[in-house]
Short mmCIF file of C-alpha atoms and ligand atoms in Angstrom, two decimals:
data_model
loop_
_atom_site.label_atom_id
_atom_site.label_comp_id
_atom_site.label_asym_id
_atom_site.label_seq_id
_atom_site.Cartn_x
_atom_site.Cartn_y
_atom_site.Cartn_z
CA UNK A 1 16.38 14.65 -23.25
CA UNK A 2 13.23 12.58 -23.76
CA UNK A 3 12.20 9.42 -21.29
CA UNK A 4 10.09 7.23 -20.64
CA UNK A 5 8.76 4.59 -17.81
CA UNK A 6 8.67 1.06 -17.86
CA UNK A 7 6.27 -0.11 -15.50
CA UNK A 8 6.70 -3.94 -14.84
CA UNK A 9 3.81 -5.81 -13.24
CA UNK A 10 4.03 -9.02 -11.22
CA UNK A 11 1.34 -11.36 -10.11
CA UNK A 12 -1.35 -10.15 -12.58
CA UNK A 13 0.01 -12.18 -15.42
CA UNK A 14 -0.84 -15.08 -13.60
CA UNK A 15 -4.49 -14.35 -13.38
CA UNK A 16 -5.28 -15.65 -16.75
CA UNK A 17 -9.07 -14.47 -18.14
CA UNK A 18 -8.68 -11.49 -15.18
CA UNK A 19 -5.67 -10.10 -16.60
CA UNK A 20 -7.16 -8.00 -18.88
CA UNK A 21 -9.15 -6.87 -15.93
CA UNK A 22 -6.28 -6.21 -13.52
CA UNK A 23 -4.15 -4.43 -16.36
CA UNK A 24 -6.62 -1.76 -17.15
CA UNK A 25 -7.13 -1.19 -13.04
CA UNK A 26 -3.23 -1.12 -12.72
CA UNK A 27 -3.44 1.74 -15.64
CA UNK A 28 -6.29 3.55 -13.98
CA UNK A 29 -4.12 3.29 -10.52
CA UNK A 30 -1.55 4.80 -11.84
CA UNK A 31 -3.19 7.37 -13.31
CA UNK A 32 -4.67 8.02 -10.31
CA UNK A 33 -1.47 8.49 -8.16
CA UNK A 34 0.06 10.80 -10.62
CA UNK A 35 -0.53 14.06 -10.98
CA UNK A 36 -2.77 14.84 -14.00
CA UNK A 37 -0.90 16.71 -15.99
CA UNK A 38 2.42 15.00 -15.74
CA UNK A 39 2.29 12.17 -17.91
CA UNK A 40 1.15 12.46 -21.82
CA UNK A 41 -0.24 8.83 -22.49
CA UNK A 42 -0.48 5.55 -20.01
CA UNK A 43 -0.41 2.12 -22.53
CA UNK A 44 0.55 -1.32 -21.93
CA UNK A 45 2.19 -3.41 -24.32
CA UNK A 46 3.28 -7.29 -23.52
CA UNK A 47 3.20 -7.26 -20.06
CA UNK A 48 4.72 -3.97 -19.58
CA UNK A 49 2.70 -0.19 -19.11
CA UNK A 50 4.82 2.06 -20.39
CA UNK A 51 4.20 5.55 -18.74
CA UNK A 52 4.85 8.84 -21.15
CA UNK A 53 6.22 11.85 -19.15
CA UNK A 54 4.33 15.01 -20.73
CA UNK A 55 7.01 17.77 -21.77
CA UNK A 56 8.75 18.89 -18.50
CA UNK A 57 7.44 16.45 -16.33
CA UNK A 58 9.14 15.96 -12.84
CA UNK A 59 9.81 12.54 -13.66
CA UNK A 60 11.93 11.89 -10.46
CA UNK A 61 8.49 12.86 -8.69
CA UNK A 62 6.53 10.42 -10.99
CA UNK A 63 8.93 7.51 -10.14
CA UNK A 64 8.14 8.23 -6.36
CA UNK A 65 5.16 8.43 -6.47
CA UNK A 66 5.13 4.84 -8.57
CA UNK A 67 6.84 3.17 -5.99
CA UNK A 68 4.01 3.12 -3.67
CA UNK A 69 0.93 1.79 -6.35
CA UNK A 70 0.14 -1.90 -5.30
CA UNK A 71 1.30 -4.15 -8.57
CA UNK A 72 4.05 -2.56 -9.81
CA UNK A 73 7.06 -4.93 -9.22
CA UNK A 74 9.86 -2.50 -10.83
CA UNK A 75 10.13 0.94 -12.80
CA UNK A 76 12.60 1.31 -15.32
CA UNK A 77 13.52 4.51 -16.22
CA UNK A 78 14.58 4.50 -20.06
CA UNK A 79 16.04 7.40 -22.76
CA UNK A 80 14.48 7.77 -25.98
CA UNK A 81 15.76 7.85 -28.98
CA UNK A 82 15.07 8.07 -32.81
CA UNK A 83 15.17 5.20 -34.61
CA UNK A 84 19.21 5.98 -36.40
CA UNK A 85 21.47 3.81 -34.74
CA UNK A 86 24.54 5.97 -35.07
CA UNK A 87 22.23 8.10 -32.35
CA UNK A 88 20.87 5.34 -30.32
CA UNK A 89 24.91 4.22 -30.17
CA UNK A 90 26.00 8.10 -29.26
CA UNK A 91 23.47 9.25 -27.15
CA UNK A 92 22.20 5.95 -25.84
CA UNK A 93 25.89 5.19 -24.38
CA UNK A 94 26.30 9.18 -22.81
CA UNK A 95 22.75 8.42 -21.03
CA UNK A 96 23.94 5.17 -19.49
CA UNK A 97 26.76 7.09 -18.18
CA UNK A 98 25.32 7.85 -14.36
CA UNK A 99 23.88 4.27 -14.27
CA UNK A 100 27.19 2.28 -15.36
CA UNK A 101 29.38 4.17 -12.75
CA UNK A 102 27.95 2.05 -10.22
CA UNK A 103 28.87 -1.43 -11.73
CA UNK A 104 32.10 -2.90 -13.17
CA UNK A 105 30.52 -5.50 -15.65
CA UNK A 106 28.20 -5.44 -18.30
CA UNK A 107 26.24 -7.17 -21.14
CA UNK A 108 23.81 -5.79 -23.63
CA UNK A 109 20.17 -7.63 -24.49
CA UNK A 110 18.65 -5.80 -27.52
CA UNK A 111 15.15 -6.89 -28.68
CA UNK A 112 13.67 -5.48 -31.53
CA UNK A 113 9.78 -5.55 -32.03
CA UNK A 114 10.11 -3.51 -35.48
CA UNK A 115 11.56 -6.21 -37.96
CA UNK A 116 12.36 -3.49 -40.60
CA UNK A 117 14.99 -2.15 -38.39
CA UNK A 118 18.60 -2.54 -40.69
CA UNK A 119 20.35 -3.96 -37.80
CA UNK A 120 19.35 -7.30 -36.21
CA UNK A 121 19.12 -8.42 -32.44
CA UNK A 122 22.61 -9.05 -32.13
CA UNK A 123 24.19 -6.55 -34.43
CA UNK A 124 22.76 -4.03 -32.04
CA UNK A 125 23.83 -5.70 -28.88
CA UNK A 126 27.31 -5.98 -30.45
CA UNK A 127 27.31 -2.32 -31.34
CA UNK A 128 25.79 -0.83 -28.07
CA UNK A 129 28.59 -2.90 -26.41
CA UNK A 130 31.60 -1.40 -28.13
CA UNK A 131 29.74 1.97 -27.67
CA UNK A 132 29.06 1.68 -24.02
CA UNK A 133 32.98 0.12 -23.71
CA UNK A 134 34.13 3.41 -25.48
CA UNK A 135 32.19 6.27 -23.31
CA UNK A 136 32.86 4.08 -20.14
CA UNK A 137 36.45 3.05 -19.74
CA UNK A 138 36.36 1.48 -16.63
CA UNK A 139 33.69 -1.32 -17.35
CA UNK A 140 34.15 -5.23 -18.87
CA UNK A 141 31.54 -7.19 -20.64
CA UNK A 142 30.98 -9.96 -18.65
CA UNK A 143 28.29 -12.41 -20.77
CA UNK A 144 27.71 -14.99 -17.92
CA UNK A 145 26.92 -12.86 -14.72
CA UNK A 146 27.29 -9.27 -15.50
CA UNK A 147 26.66 -6.62 -12.54
CA UNK A 148 24.14 -5.21 -15.43
CA UNK A 149 22.13 -5.92 -18.12
CA UNK A 150 21.92 -2.90 -21.04
CA UNK A 151 18.89 -2.90 -22.79
CA UNK A 152 18.11 -1.96 -26.20
CA UNK A 153 14.79 -1.83 -27.44
CA UNK A 154 13.47 -1.18 -31.17
CA UNK A 155 10.03 -0.45 -30.98
CA UNK A 156 7.69 1.02 -33.88
CA UNK A 157 8.27 4.69 -33.66
CA UNK A 158 11.47 4.66 -31.72
CA UNK A 159 14.03 3.32 -29.82
CA UNK A 160 14.39 2.91 -25.71
CA UNK A 161 17.40 2.54 -23.45
CA UNK A 162 18.52 1.51 -19.97
CA UNK A 163 20.15 -0.88 -17.66
CA UNK A 164 18.78 -3.06 -15.04
CA UNK A 165 20.73 -1.23 -12.42
CA UNK A 166 18.81 1.31 -12.61
CA UNK A 167 15.71 0.48 -11.75
CA UNK A 168 13.51 1.02 -9.10
CA UNK A 169 11.58 -1.15 -6.78
CA UNK A 170 7.43 -1.04 -6.39
CA UNK A 171 5.59 -2.38 -3.60
CA UNK A 172 4.68 -5.83 -5.27
CA UNK A 173 1.24 -6.96 -4.48
CA UNK A 174 -2.41 -6.92 -6.83
CA UNK A 175 -3.78 -3.42 -7.75
CA UNK A 176 -6.14 -1.76 -5.62
CA UNK A 177 -9.61 -2.62 -6.00
CA UNK A 178 -8.93 -5.71 -7.26
CA UNK A 179 -10.45 -7.49 -4.45
CA UNK A 180 -13.23 -5.86 -2.81
CA UNK A 181 -13.29 -3.00 -0.13
CA UNK A 182 -13.13 -3.53 3.50
CA UNK A 183 -12.81 -1.52 6.64
CA UNK A 184 -9.56 -0.68 8.90
CA UNK A 185 -10.04 -0.28 12.14
CA UNK A 186 -7.08 2.78 12.37
CA UNK A 187 -5.89 3.20 16.09
CA UNK A 188 -3.13 5.94 16.44
CA UNK A 189 -0.52 2.83 17.32
CA UNK A 190 1.88 1.29 15.04
CA UNK A 191 0.13 -2.00 14.25
CA UNK A 192 -3.42 -0.94 12.16
CA UNK A 193 -1.71 0.85 9.53
CA UNK A 194 0.50 -2.12 9.11
CA UNK A 195 -2.80 -4.36 8.86
CA UNK A 196 -3.97 -1.13 6.55
CA UNK A 197 -1.17 -1.82 4.06
CA UNK A 198 -1.06 -5.07 3.96
CA UNK A 199 -4.63 -5.85 3.00
CA UNK A 200 -4.31 -3.28 0.76
CA UNK A 201 -1.08 -4.85 -1.21
CA UNK A 202 -3.48 -7.52 -1.71
CA UNK A 203 -5.60 -5.54 -3.95
CA UNK A 204 -8.19 -4.50 -1.08
CA UNK A 205 -9.82 -1.32 -1.67
CA UNK A 206 -10.06 0.22 2.14
CA UNK A 207 -12.00 2.93 4.03
CA UNK A 208 -11.18 3.26 7.63
CA UNK A 209 -12.77 3.72 11.03
CA UNK A 210 -11.36 5.18 13.87
CA UNK A 211 -13.31 5.48 17.63
CA UNK A 212 -12.68 8.61 19.21
CA UNK A 213 -13.43 9.57 23.00
CA UNK A 214 -13.45 13.31 23.42
CA UNK A 215 -12.18 14.53 26.35
CA UNK A 216 -10.29 11.44 27.73
CA UNK A 217 -8.34 11.65 24.02
CA UNK A 218 -7.84 14.44 22.72
CA UNK A 219 -7.92 16.53 19.35
CA UNK A 220 -4.57 16.10 18.90
CA UNK A 221 -4.38 12.57 18.97
CA UNK A 222 -7.30 12.22 16.07
CA UNK A 223 -5.20 14.47 14.36
CA UNK A 224 -2.32 11.94 14.27
CA UNK A 225 -4.65 9.45 13.20
CA UNK A 226 -5.35 11.48 10.33
CA UNK A 227 -2.17 12.27 9.72
CA UNK A 228 -1.58 8.23 9.68
CA UNK A 229 -4.67 7.88 7.28
CA UNK A 230 -3.13 10.33 5.25
CA UNK A 231 0.45 8.25 4.69
CA UNK A 232 -1.72 4.98 3.74
CA UNK A 233 -3.60 7.03 1.42
CA UNK A 234 -0.06 7.41 -0.66
CA UNK A 235 -0.61 3.83 -1.31
CA UNK A 236 -4.35 3.51 -1.44
CA UNK A 237 -5.28 6.54 -2.71
CA UNK A 238 -8.38 8.54 -1.53
CA UNK A 239 -10.91 7.08 0.97
CA UNK A 240 -13.04 7.79 3.53
CA UNK A 241 -12.07 7.53 7.30
CA UNK A 242 -15.45 7.56 9.73
CA UNK A 243 -15.02 8.79 13.15
CA UNK A 244 -16.84 7.55 15.76
CA UNK A 245 -17.48 9.17 19.23
CA UNK A 246 -17.35 6.73 21.74
CA UNK A 247 -17.13 8.29 25.09
CA UNK A 248 -20.87 7.65 25.87
CA UNK A 249 -20.56 4.22 25.15
CA UNK A 250 -17.27 3.89 27.11
CA UNK A 251 -18.96 4.91 30.03
CA UNK A 252 -21.79 3.01 30.01
CA UNK A 253 -19.65 0.44 29.77
CA UNK A 254 -17.19 1.10 32.57
CA UNK A 255 -19.96 2.17 34.36
CA UNK A 256 -22.40 -1.15 34.27
CA UNK A 257 -20.37 -3.74 33.54
CA UNK A 258 -17.90 -5.84 35.85
CA UNK A 259 -14.45 -4.72 35.78
CA UNK A 260 -12.56 -7.52 34.20
CA UNK A 261 -14.32 -7.68 31.03
CA UNK A 262 -14.85 -3.87 30.30
CA UNK A 263 -11.96 -3.84 27.20
CA UNK A 264 -13.58 -7.30 25.46
CA UNK A 265 -17.03 -5.70 25.58
CA UNK A 266 -15.68 -2.85 24.39
CA UNK A 267 -13.97 -4.50 21.78
CA UNK A 268 -17.13 -6.22 21.01
CA UNK A 269 -19.08 -2.72 20.72
CA UNK A 270 -16.20 -1.58 18.28
CA UNK A 271 -16.57 -4.34 15.77
CA UNK A 272 -20.50 -3.95 15.88
CA UNK A 273 -20.31 -0.54 14.91
CA UNK A 274 -17.68 -0.87 12.50
CA UNK A 275 -19.62 -4.16 10.87
CA UNK A 276 -22.55 -1.74 10.78
CA UNK A 277 -20.56 1.18 9.20
CA UNK A 278 -18.90 -1.53 7.01
CA UNK A 279 -22.10 -2.52 5.34
CA UNK A 280 -23.42 0.44 4.57
CA UNK A 281 -20.23 1.60 2.81
CA UNK A 282 -20.14 -1.46 0.70
CA UNK A 283 -17.12 -2.76 2.62
CA UNK A 284 -17.25 -6.95 2.88
CA UNK A 285 -15.05 -6.96 5.82
CA UNK A 286 -12.98 -5.69 8.65
CA UNK A 287 -9.21 -5.61 8.89
CA UNK A 288 -7.86 -5.00 12.34
CA UNK A 289 -4.03 -4.96 13.67
CA UNK A 290 -3.85 -7.67 15.96
CA UNK A 291 -1.65 -9.78 16.47
CA UNK A 292 -1.92 -13.21 18.70
CA UNK A 293 -0.58 -12.39 22.36
CA UNK A 294 -0.09 -8.76 22.10
CA UNK A 295 -2.13 -8.17 25.21
CA UNK A 296 -5.11 -9.64 27.26
CA UNK A 297 -7.74 -8.82 24.68
CA UNK A 298 -5.60 -10.35 21.67
CA UNK A 299 -5.59 -14.11 23.18
CA UNK A 300 -7.02 -16.92 21.16
CA UNK A 301 -10.00 -17.01 23.42
CA UNK A 302 -10.49 -13.24 23.85
CA UNK A 303 -10.20 -12.82 19.79
CA UNK A 304 -12.78 -16.11 19.50
CA UNK A 305 -14.83 -13.50 21.78
CA UNK A 306 -14.30 -10.61 20.02
CA UNK A 307 -14.96 -12.37 16.56
CA UNK A 308 -18.33 -13.01 17.67
CA UNK A 309 -19.29 -9.57 17.69
CA UNK A 310 -18.89 -8.77 14.46
CA UNK A 311 -21.59 -11.32 13.27
CA UNK A 312 -21.51 -12.09 9.54
CA UNK A 313 -18.61 -9.80 8.51
CA UNK A 314 -15.23 -11.89 8.14
CA UNK A 315 -12.05 -10.05 10.12
CA UNK A 316 -8.97 -10.13 8.47
CA UNK A 317 -6.08 -10.00 11.03
CA UNK A 318 -2.76 -9.92 8.90
CA UNK A 319 -0.56 -8.99 11.59
CA UNK A 320 -2.12 -12.28 13.59
CA UNK A 321 1.76 -14.01 13.28
CA UNK A 322 3.95 -11.54 13.33
CA UNK A 323 6.06 -10.32 16.23
CA UNK A 324 6.27 -6.73 17.34
CA UNK A 325 9.80 -6.19 15.43
CA UNK A 326 8.53 -7.25 12.18
CA UNK A 327 5.67 -4.98 12.38
CA UNK A 328 8.06 -2.68 13.44
CA UNK A 329 10.14 -3.07 10.10
CA UNK A 330 7.37 -2.85 7.83
CA UNK A 331 6.19 0.04 9.66
CA UNK A 332 9.19 2.25 9.21
CA UNK A 333 9.13 1.04 5.71
CA UNK A 334 6.42 2.26 4.41
CA UNK A 335 6.69 5.58 6.63
CA UNK A 336 3.69 5.45 9.36
CA UNK A 337 6.44 4.80 12.20
CA UNK A 338 7.63 7.56 13.17
CA UNK A 339 3.92 9.36 13.46
CA UNK A 340 2.29 6.11 15.22
CA UNK A 341 5.20 6.50 17.86
CA UNK A 342 3.96 10.37 18.79
CA UNK A 343 2.96 9.95 22.32
CA UNK A 344 -0.90 10.76 22.03
CA UNK A 345 -3.81 8.57 23.76
CA UNK A 346 -6.05 6.16 22.50
CA UNK A 347 -9.55 5.15 23.72
CA UNK A 348 -8.90 1.58 23.71
CA UNK A 349 -6.30 2.63 26.98
CA UNK A 350 -8.27 5.33 29.04
CA UNK A 351 -10.15 2.72 31.11
CA UNK A 352 -8.20 -0.16 31.26
CA UNK A 353 -9.19 -3.21 34.07
CA UNK A 354 -6.24 -4.17 36.36
CA UNK A 355 -6.61 -7.48 35.85
CA UNK A 356 -8.23 -8.11 32.85
CA UNK A 357 -9.40 -11.60 31.78
CA UNK A 358 -7.32 -13.69 29.05
CA UNK A 359 -9.40 -16.77 28.71
CA UNK A 360 -13.04 -15.29 28.78
CA UNK A 361 -15.82 -17.82 27.71
CA UNK A 362 -18.40 -16.72 25.42
CA UNK A 363 -21.20 -17.00 27.93
CA UNK A 364 -19.69 -15.24 31.00
CA UNK A 365 -18.92 -12.43 28.49
CA UNK A 366 -22.83 -12.35 27.50
CA UNK A 367 -23.65 -12.19 31.04
CA UNK A 368 -21.49 -9.60 31.52
CA UNK A 369 -22.34 -7.41 28.31
CA UNK A 370 -26.36 -7.80 29.01
CA UNK A 371 -26.09 -5.12 31.80
CA UNK A 372 -26.05 -2.27 29.21
CA UNK A 373 -28.39 -2.17 25.84
CA UNK A 374 -25.69 -2.69 23.34
CA UNK A 375 -27.90 -2.22 20.23
CA UNK A 376 -28.39 1.28 21.87
CA UNK A 377 -25.46 1.91 22.10
CA UNK A 378 -24.23 1.25 18.73
CA UNK A 379 -27.36 2.30 16.39
CA UNK A 380 -26.20 5.60 18.65
CA UNK A 381 -22.97 5.50 17.73
CA UNK A 382 -23.06 4.79 13.92
CA UNK A 383 -25.92 7.69 13.52
CA UNK A 384 -23.42 9.94 15.30
CA UNK A 385 -20.29 9.16 13.31
CA UNK A 386 -18.81 12.03 11.06
CA UNK A 387 -16.50 11.11 8.18
CA UNK A 388 -13.51 12.93 6.24
CA UNK A 389 -12.18 12.05 3.03
CA UNK A 390 -8.42 11.20 3.30
CA UNK A 391 -6.20 11.94 0.53
CA UNK A 392 -2.50 12.26 0.61
CA UNK A 393 -0.87 15.64 -0.10
P1 ATP B 1 -2.57 -0.31 17.29
O1 ATP B 1 -0.91 -0.28 17.17
O2 ATP B 1 -2.61 -0.36 15.99
O3 ATP B 1 -3.10 0.64 18.09
P2 ATP B 1 -2.32 -2.07 19.15
O4 ATP B 1 -1.17 -3.16 19.66
O5 ATP B 1 -2.39 -0.37 20.38
O6 ATP B 1 -2.82 -1.90 18.01
P3 ATP B 1 -4.94 -2.52 20.35
O7 ATP B 1 -5.33 -1.16 21.23
O8 ATP B 1 -5.56 -3.36 21.61
O9 ATP B 1 -3.55 -2.60 20.08
O10 ATP B 1 -6.16 -2.63 19.33
C1 ATP B 1 -6.27 -3.65 18.48
C2 ATP B 1 -6.85 -2.94 17.19
O11 ATP B 1 -8.10 -2.81 17.21
C3 ATP B 1 -5.74 -2.37 16.35
O12 ATP B 1 -4.65 -2.72 15.93
C4 ATP B 1 -6.69 -1.15 15.92
O13 ATP B 1 -7.18 -2.32 14.70
C5 ATP B 1 -8.29 -1.43 16.48
N1 ATP B 1 -8.32 -0.39 17.57
C6 ATP B 1 -7.78 -0.28 18.39
N2 ATP B 1 -8.19 1.32 18.90
C7 ATP B 1 -8.88 1.68 17.96
C8 ATP B 1 -9.28 3.08 17.72
N3 ATP B 1 -9.50 4.28 18.80
N4 ATP B 1 -10.05 3.01 16.67
C9 ATP B 1 -10.24 2.25 15.56
N5 ATP B 1 -9.96 1.15 16.00
C10 ATP B 1 -9.04 0.64 17.12
MG1 MG B 2 -3.74 0.67 20.11
#
């Protein structure tokens, strides 16, 4: 039984003159997301992308991967039949059986792009309706509010038959790569993978930076971050993860700066290092998982002070107005939650002041920060940074 995947995309269509570029990007992302030998062809026509599986391909597996490709609103799996009305009715009705078991009412909508086909659209709809009713005795036709629409499309070379009820939702958003590149500050927590997902969904290509402070943070903590990064790569495609050794920097801050400012000076240094790595790797912005008021370092005052350290690199904080339970809901849905809650330490939590400031001023922080040579430590961290290529398995 031959099948084809009809991929419907959303917002791309709104983008006027850029539409063709977005469509090409989506096709390229679809190809990257699928095993190279799984498809015979991927093409777009009239706002639908058609993915033709190769002979013997694992179509279920292909749908699973397409569910994660940004820009896709839904994927419909259709049966492909020769353009012979008897075959379409008989085999088409048979093909629809598993879908139709889930509904009580339906209607048929036929579309005929080949105007030479001997039946017009109303006739195809009528005949197909009859064939489905004969094959599935529990069904009734309802033209105003059917449980599902059965679609028959007569194309140039073949006919497609499918039911809307069998559609699978995609993630929506914009195709990855349609909106520049940004660098995600990725910890092992719940928030930052969600932040990366949300920006990638808006078309941003990401890379990531992780700060590790061995031996205060373990090898296993780093492995956990790599695991999270790989889950994210299922949506974003392959990217680089920069691992920054941050122990000496944290010790220098701890030993020289006023205790109540430790966290903020450390956050500022992270921003400075990340901004530098971003520029080196062609990123236009930073992404963090900060959410207003979540902890002392995420008050409005604290974020203003943190932001300043990123200089001319904008900081995207897609979770800024979200509550923790809303963030958790997304984390569960995208599959990062279970890994995020594994109990390993993060560099941000190894030297925490007992009474961190929640209303810092720039003047005071700069004064505290002047106790160490920021530029020296930033340059050293950038120099010693290693990177790994992250790919979803
Ligand atoms: P998360 O759940 O992502 O760890 P959080 O609520 O624990 O976030 P913080 O630890 O204060 O909050 O960190 C705020 C943000 O700073 C994170 O969302 C992440 O973007 C960044 N961050 C924190 N620790 C690291 C790290 N070790 N490496 C890279 N970025 C980090
Ligand atoms: Mg954290």
